[in-house]
Coordinates of C-alpha atoms in Angstrom, one line a residue:
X1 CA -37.5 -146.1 -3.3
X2 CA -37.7 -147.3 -7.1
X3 CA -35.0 -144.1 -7.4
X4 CA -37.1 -141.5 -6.4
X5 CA -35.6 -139.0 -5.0
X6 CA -36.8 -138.0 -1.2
X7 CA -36.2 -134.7 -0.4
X8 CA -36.5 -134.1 3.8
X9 CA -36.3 -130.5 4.5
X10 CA -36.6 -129.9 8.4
X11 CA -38.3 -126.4 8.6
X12 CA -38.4 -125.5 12.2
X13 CA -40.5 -122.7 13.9
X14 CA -38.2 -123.1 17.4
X15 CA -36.3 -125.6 18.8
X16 CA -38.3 -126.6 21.2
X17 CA -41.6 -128.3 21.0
X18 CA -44.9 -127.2 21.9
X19 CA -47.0 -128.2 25.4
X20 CA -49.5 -130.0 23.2
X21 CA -49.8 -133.6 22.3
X22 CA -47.9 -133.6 19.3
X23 CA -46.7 -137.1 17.2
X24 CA -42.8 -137.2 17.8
X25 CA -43.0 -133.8 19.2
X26 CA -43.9 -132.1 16.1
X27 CA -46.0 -131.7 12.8
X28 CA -44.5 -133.1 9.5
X29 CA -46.2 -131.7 6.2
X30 CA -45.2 -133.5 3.3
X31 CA -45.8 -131.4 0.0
X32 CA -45.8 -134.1 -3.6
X33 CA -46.0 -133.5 -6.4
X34 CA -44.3 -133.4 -10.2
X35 CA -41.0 -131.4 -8.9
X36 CA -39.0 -132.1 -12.5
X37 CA -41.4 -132.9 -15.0
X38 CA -44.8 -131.5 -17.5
X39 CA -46.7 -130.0 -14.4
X40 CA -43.5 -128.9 -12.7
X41 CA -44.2 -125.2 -13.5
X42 CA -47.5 -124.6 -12.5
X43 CA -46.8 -126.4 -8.9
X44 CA -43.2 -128.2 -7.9
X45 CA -40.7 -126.0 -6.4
X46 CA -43.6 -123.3 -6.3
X47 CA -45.7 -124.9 -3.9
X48 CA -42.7 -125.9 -1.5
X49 CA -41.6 -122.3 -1.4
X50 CA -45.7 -121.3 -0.6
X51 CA -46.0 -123.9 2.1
X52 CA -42.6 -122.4 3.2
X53 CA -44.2 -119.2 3.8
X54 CA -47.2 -120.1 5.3
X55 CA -44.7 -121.8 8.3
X56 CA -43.0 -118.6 8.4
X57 CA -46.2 -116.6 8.8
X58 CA -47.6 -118.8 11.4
X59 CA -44.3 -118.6 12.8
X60 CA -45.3 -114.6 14.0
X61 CA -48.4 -116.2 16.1
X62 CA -47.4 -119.5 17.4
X63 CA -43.6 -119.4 17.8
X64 CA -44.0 -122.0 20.3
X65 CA -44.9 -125.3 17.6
X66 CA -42.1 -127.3 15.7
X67 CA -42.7 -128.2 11.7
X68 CA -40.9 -129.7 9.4
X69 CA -41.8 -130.4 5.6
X70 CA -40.9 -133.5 3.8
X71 CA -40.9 -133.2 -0.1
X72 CA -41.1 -135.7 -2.8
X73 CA -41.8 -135.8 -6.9
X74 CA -43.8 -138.7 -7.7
X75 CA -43.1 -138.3 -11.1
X76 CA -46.9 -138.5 -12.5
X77 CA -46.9 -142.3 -11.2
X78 CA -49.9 -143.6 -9.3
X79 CA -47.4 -146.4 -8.0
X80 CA -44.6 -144.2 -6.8
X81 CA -46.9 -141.7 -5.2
X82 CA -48.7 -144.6 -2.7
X83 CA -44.8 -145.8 -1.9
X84 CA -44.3 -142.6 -0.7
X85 CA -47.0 -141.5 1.1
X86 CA -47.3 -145.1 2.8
X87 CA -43.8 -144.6 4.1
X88 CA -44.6 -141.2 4.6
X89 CA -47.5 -142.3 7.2
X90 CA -46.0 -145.2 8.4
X91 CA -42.6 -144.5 9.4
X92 CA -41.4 -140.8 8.6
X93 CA -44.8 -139.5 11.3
X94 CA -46.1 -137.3 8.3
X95 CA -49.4 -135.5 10.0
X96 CA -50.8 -133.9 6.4
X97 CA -50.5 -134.0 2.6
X98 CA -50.8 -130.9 0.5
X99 CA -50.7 -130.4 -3.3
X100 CA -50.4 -133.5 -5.2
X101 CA -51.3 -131.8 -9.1
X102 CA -51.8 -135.2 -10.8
X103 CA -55.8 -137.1 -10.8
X104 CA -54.5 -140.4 -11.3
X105 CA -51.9 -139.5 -8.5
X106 CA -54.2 -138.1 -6.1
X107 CA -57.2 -141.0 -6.3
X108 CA -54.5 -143.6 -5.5
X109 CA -53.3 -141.4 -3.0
X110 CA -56.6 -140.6 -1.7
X111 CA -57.0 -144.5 -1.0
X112 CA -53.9 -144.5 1.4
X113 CA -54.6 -141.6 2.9
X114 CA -57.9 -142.8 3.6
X115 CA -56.8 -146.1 5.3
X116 CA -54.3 -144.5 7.5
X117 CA -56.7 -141.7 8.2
X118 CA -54.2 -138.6 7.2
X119 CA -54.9 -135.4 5.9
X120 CA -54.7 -134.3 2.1
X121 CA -55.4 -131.2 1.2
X122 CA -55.4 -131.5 -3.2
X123 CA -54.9 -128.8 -5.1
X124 CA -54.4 -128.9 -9.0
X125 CA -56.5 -131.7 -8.8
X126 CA -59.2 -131.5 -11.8
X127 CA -60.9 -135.4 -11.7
X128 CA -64.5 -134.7 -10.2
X129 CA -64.2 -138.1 -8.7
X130 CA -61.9 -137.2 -5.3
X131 CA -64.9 -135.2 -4.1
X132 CA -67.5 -137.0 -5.3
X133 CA -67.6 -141.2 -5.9
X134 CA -64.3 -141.6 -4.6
X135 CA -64.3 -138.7 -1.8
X136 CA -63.2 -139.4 1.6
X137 CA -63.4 -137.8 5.3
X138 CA -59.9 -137.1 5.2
X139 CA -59.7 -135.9 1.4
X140 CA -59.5 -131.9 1.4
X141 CA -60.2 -130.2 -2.4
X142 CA -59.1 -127.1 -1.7
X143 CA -58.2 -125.8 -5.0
X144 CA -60.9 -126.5 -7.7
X145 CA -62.0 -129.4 -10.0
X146 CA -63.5 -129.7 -13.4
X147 CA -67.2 -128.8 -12.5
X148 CA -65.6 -126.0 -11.3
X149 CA -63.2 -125.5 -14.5
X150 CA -65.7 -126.2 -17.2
X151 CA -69.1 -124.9 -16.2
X152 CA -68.7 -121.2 -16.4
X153 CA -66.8 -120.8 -19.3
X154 CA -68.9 -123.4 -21.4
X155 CA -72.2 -122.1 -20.5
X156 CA -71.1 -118.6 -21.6
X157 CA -69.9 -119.9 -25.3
X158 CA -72.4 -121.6 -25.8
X159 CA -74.7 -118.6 -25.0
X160 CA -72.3 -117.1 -27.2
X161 CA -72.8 -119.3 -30.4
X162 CA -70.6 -121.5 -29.9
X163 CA -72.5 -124.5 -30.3
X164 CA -70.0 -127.0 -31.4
X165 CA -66.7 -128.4 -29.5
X166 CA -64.2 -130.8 -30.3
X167 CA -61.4 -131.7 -27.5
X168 CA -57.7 -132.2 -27.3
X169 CA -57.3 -133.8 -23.8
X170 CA -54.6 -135.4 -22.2
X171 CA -54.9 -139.1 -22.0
X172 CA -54.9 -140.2 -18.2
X173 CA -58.2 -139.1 -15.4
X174 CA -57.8 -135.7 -15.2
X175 CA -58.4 -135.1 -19.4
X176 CA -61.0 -137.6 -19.6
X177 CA -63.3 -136.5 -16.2
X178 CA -62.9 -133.0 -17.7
X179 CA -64.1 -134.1 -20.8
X180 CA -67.0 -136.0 -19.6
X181 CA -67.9 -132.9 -17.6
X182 CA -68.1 -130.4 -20.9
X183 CA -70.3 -132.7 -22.5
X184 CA -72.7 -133.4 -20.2
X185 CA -72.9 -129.1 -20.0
X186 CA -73.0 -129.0 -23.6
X187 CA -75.9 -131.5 -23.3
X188 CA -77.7 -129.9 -20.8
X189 CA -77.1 -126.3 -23.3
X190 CA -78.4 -128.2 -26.4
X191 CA -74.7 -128.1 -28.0
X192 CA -72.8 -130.5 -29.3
X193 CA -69.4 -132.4 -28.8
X194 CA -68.1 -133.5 -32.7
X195 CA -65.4 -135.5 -31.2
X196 CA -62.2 -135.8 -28.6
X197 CA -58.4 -137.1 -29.1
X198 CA -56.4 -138.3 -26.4
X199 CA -52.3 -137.9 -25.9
X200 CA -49.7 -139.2 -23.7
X201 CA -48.7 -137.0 -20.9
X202 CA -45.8 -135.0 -21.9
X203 CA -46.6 -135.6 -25.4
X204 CA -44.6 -132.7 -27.4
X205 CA -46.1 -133.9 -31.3
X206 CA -49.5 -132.1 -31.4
X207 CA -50.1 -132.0 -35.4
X208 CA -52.0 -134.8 -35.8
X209 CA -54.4 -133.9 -33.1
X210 CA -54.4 -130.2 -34.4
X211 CA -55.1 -131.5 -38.0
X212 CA -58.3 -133.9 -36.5
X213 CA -59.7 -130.7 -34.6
X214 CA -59.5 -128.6 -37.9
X215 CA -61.3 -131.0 -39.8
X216 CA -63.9 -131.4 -37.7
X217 CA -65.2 -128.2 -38.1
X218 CA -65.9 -127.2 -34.4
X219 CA -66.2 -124.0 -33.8
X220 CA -64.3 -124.5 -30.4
X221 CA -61.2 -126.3 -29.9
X222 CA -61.1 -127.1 -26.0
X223 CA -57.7 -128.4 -24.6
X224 CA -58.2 -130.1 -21.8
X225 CA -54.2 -130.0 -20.9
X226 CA -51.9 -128.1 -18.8
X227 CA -48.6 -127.6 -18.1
X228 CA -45.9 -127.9 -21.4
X229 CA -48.7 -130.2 -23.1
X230 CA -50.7 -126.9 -23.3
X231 CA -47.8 -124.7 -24.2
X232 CA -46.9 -127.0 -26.8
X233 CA -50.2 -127.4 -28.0
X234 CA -50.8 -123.5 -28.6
X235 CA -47.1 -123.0 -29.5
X236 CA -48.1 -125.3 -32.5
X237 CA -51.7 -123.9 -32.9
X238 CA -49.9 -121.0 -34.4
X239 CA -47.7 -122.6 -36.5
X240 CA -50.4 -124.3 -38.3
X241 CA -51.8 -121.1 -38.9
X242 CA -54.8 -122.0 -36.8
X243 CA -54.8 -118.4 -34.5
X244 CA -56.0 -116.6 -37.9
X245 CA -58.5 -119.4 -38.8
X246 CA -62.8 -119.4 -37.6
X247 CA -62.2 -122.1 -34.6
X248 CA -62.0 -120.5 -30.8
X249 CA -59.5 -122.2 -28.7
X250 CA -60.3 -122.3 -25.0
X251 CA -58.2 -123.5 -22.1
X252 CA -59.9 -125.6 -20.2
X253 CA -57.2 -125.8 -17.4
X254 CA -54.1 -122.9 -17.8
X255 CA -52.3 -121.8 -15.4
X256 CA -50.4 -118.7 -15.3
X257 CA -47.2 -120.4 -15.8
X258 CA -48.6 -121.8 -19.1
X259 CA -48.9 -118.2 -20.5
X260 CA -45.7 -117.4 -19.9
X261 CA -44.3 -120.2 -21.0
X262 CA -46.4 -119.8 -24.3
X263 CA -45.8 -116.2 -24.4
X264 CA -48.9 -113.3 -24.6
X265 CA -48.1 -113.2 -28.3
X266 CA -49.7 -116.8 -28.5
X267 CA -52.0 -116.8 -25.5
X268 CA -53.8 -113.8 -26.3
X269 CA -57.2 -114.5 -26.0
X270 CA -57.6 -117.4 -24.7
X271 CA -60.2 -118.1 -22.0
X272 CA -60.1 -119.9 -18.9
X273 CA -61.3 -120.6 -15.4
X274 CA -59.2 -119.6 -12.4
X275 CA -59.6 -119.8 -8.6
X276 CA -57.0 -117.0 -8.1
X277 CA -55.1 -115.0 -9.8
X278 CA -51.9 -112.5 -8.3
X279 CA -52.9 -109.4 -9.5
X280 CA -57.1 -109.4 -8.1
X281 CA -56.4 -106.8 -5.2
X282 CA -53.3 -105.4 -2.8
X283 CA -53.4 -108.3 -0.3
X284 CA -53.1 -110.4 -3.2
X285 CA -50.2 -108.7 -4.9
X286 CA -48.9 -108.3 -1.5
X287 CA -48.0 -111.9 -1.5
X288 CA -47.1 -112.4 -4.7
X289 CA -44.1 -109.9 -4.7
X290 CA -42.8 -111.5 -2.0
X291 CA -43.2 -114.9 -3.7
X292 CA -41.5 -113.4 -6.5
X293 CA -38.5 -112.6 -4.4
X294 CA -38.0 -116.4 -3.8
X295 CA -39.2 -118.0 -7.0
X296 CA -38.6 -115.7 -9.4
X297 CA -42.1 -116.1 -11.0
X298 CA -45.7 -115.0 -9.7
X299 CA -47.2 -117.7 -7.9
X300 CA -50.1 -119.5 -9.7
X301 CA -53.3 -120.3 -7.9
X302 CA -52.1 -124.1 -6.9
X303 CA -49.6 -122.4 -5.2
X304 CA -51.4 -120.3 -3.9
X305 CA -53.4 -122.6 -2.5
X306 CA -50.9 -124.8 -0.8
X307 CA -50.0 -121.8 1.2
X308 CA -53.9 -121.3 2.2
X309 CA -54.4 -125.0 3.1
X310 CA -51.0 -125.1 5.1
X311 CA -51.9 -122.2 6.8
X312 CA -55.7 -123.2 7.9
X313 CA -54.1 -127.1 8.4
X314 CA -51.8 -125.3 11.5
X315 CA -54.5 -123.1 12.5
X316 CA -56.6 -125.7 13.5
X317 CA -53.4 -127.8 15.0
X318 CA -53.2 -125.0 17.1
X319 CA -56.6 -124.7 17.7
X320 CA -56.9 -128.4 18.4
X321 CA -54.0 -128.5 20.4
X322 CA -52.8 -131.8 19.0
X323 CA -52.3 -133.1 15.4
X324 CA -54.6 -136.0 16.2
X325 CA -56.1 -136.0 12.5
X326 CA -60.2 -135.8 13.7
X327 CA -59.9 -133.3 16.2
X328 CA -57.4 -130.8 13.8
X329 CA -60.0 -131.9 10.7
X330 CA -63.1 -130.3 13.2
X331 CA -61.3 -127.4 13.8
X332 CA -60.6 -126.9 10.0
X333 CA -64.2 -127.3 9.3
X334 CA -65.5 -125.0 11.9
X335 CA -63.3 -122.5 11.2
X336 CA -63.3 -120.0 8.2
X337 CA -60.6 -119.8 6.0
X338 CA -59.9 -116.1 6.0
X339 CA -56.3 -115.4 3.9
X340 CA -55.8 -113.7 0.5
X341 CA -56.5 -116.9 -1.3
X342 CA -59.9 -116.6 0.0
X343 CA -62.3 -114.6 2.6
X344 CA -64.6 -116.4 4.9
X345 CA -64.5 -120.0 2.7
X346 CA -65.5 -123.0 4.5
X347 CA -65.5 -126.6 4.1
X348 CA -68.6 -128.1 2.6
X349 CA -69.5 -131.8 3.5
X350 CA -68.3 -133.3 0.4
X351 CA -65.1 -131.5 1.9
X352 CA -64.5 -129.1 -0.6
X353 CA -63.1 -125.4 0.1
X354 CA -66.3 -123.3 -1.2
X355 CA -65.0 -120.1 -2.9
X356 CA -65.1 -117.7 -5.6
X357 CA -63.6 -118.5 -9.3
X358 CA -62.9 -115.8 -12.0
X359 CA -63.3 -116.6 -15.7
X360 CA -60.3 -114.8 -17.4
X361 CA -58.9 -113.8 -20.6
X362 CA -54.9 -113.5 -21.8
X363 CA -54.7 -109.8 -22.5
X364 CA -53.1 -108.9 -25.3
X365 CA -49.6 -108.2 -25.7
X366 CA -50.4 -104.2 -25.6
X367 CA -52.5 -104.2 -22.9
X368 CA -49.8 -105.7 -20.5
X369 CA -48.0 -102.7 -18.7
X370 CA -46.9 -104.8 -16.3
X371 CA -44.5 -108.1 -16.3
X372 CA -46.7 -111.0 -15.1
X373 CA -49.9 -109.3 -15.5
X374 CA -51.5 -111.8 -18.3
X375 CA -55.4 -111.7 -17.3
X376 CA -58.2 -109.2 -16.9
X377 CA -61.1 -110.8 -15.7
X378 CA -64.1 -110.9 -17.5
X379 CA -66.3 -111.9 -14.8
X380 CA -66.0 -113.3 -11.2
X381 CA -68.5 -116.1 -10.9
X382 CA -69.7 -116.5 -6.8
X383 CA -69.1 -119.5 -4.7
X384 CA -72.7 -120.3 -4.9
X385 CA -72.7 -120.8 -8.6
X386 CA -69.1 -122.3 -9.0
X387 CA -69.8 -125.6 -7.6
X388 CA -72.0 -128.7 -8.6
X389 CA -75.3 -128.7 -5.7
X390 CA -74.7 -131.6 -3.0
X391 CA -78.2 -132.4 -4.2
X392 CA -76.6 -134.1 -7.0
X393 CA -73.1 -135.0 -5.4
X394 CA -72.1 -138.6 -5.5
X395 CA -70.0 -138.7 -2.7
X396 CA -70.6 -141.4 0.2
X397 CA -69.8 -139.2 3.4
X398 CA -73.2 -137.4 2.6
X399 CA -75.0 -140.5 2.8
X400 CA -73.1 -141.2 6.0
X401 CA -73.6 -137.9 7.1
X402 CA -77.6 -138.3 6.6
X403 CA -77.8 -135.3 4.1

């Protein structure tokens, strides 16, 4: 397949199968996403070791059902990700999808997914459109997207002063949704965007789009990046000498991974939105020093969420008692999502997982007593204001749905 290397990794809960209708005697969860490349960190490896654990914890409960978990990188290629999913649904008996990281990935995926009527559940997915225009009955967003990512922490800048924002985005869906979602906020706040620049993903050059941002004379500098484009970015921030100038930089989308890979020194004070972070109670340090024993890095909140959505996906398998895709997707909407990831979440109708986000800071690098321990939060914004009202959604199944 075009070279791609196709990772099968049989992951069985017992030997024998369960007494349930189940497709080739079992339930195949294939986890894709970027597994070498820019956005490697934040999910890859990560999430296959999280959906890992969420079989072995079901494992305690329902001893009796048989999974397996394919694996595949699709590089960041809209192309390669629909060759594997296809063959993924048509001949390997894949059941559900989980992860993905990549927009353009995920709304070519989505279209595949939706034909052959298979489960995704997207997380690290920022483009607005896979729950809204393009969303579908068996598309899951289970993480976040950029409503979610940009609302909160604009909104309180702006109330702030901050008035004026130019962006650094990443040139593919995810960078331009998000910045189409900050301006219309900005609009709706009376502020103003004084321009945008776009870069190839992985770019690792960011002086030119540094230097436009300084002249413009924003007072916010808004990277909508992730990954090593992010790290770069800051890593390069500071060696123009832009951390001691007027202009604010903000994270539109960081992940924990990011900070570390930048290092507290550089991230201090940056702001972003998070679903999740490790270190919010027990239950959630719980899990992540158990992560930690198998990674060897705190998991970050896509990871996180693969575990939650694999978890829920078998819950309702074994609710269902097959892993016929309508009856399993009833039983995840009718049950609550109840895990350390979140507490009593449901599924909306658009089909997006309804839960708390935190906006956070990077401490700085005398505040952290403890390795891993980047954020504090600065405020915990509630489901019910994190998420763009299905009055004004623009996805079809509501229509369908009559709502």
């Amino acid at each position: 397949m075009l070279g791609v290397a196709l990772v099968l990794c049989p992951f069985t809960i017992a030997e024998q199968g369960r007494a349930a209708d189940l497709s080739d005697g079992s339930v195949k969860i294939g986890i894709i996403n970027d597994q070498t490349g820019p956005l490697s960190d934040l999910a890859g490896p990560g999430s296959v070791v999280a959906a890992k654990m969420a079989i072995e914890d079901f494992r305690q409960s329902k001893p009796d059902l048989k999974v397996e978990i394919v694996v595949a990188d699709h590089q960041n290629k809209p192309d390669i990700g629909v060759q594997i999913t296809r063959k993924w649904f048509d001949v390997d008996g894949v059941d559900m999808v989980a992860d993905v990281g990549n927009s353009a990935v995920a709304l070519a995926i989505q279209s595949v997914a939706r034909d052959k009527k298979k489960i995704v559940a997207y997380a690290a997915v920022g483009t607005t459109e896979i729950g809204g225009k393009q969303c579908s009955p068996t598309g899951l967003v289970w993480l976040h997207d950029n409503y979610n990512l940009v609302t909160g922490s604009v909104r309180r800048l702006v109330s702030e002063g901050y008035d004026t924002w130019f962006f650094i985005a990443a040139d593919f869906a995810f960078g331009r949704n998000m910045i189409d979602e900050s301006k219309r906020v900005l609009a709706e706040m009376g502020a103003k965007s004084l321009g945008a620049v776009f870069h190839p993903l992985g770019n690792a050059d960011y002086g030119s789009f540094l230097l436009q941002a300084q002249a413009s004379g924003a007072k916010v500098v808004a990277f909508a990046n992730a990954g090593t484009q992010l790290v770069n970015s800051m890593k390069q921030w500071n060696e123009f000498g832009m951390n001691i100038g007027s202009q604010k930089p903000v994270a539109e989308l960081m992940f924990l991974t990011d900070v570390h890979g930048m290092g507290a020194e550089t991230a201090q004070g940056l702001t972003t939105v998070t679903a999740w972070y490790w270190a919010l109670n027990d239950e959630t340090r719980a899990f992540a020093q158990r992560f930690y024993k198998l990674h060897n890095a705190m998991p970050t909140a896509p990871q996180a969420s693969v575990y939650s959505a694999v978890t829920h996906y078998l819950k309702a398998v074994a609710a269902a008692g097959t892993d016929e895709t309508q009856a399993v997707l009833e039983k995840m909407r009718a049950l609550p999502v109840e895990d350390f990831y979140a507490r009593g979440a449901r599924l909306r109708a658009d089909n997006k997982l309804i839960h708390d986000f935190y906006l956070v800071e990077v401490k700085k690098p005398s505040e952290i007593t403890t390795p891993w321990d980047y954020y504090k939060v600065i405020e915990k914004i509630p489901a019910a204001d994190a998420y763009e009202p299905l009055s004004r959604s623009e996805c079809p199944l509501l229509k369908a749905q009559g709502n």
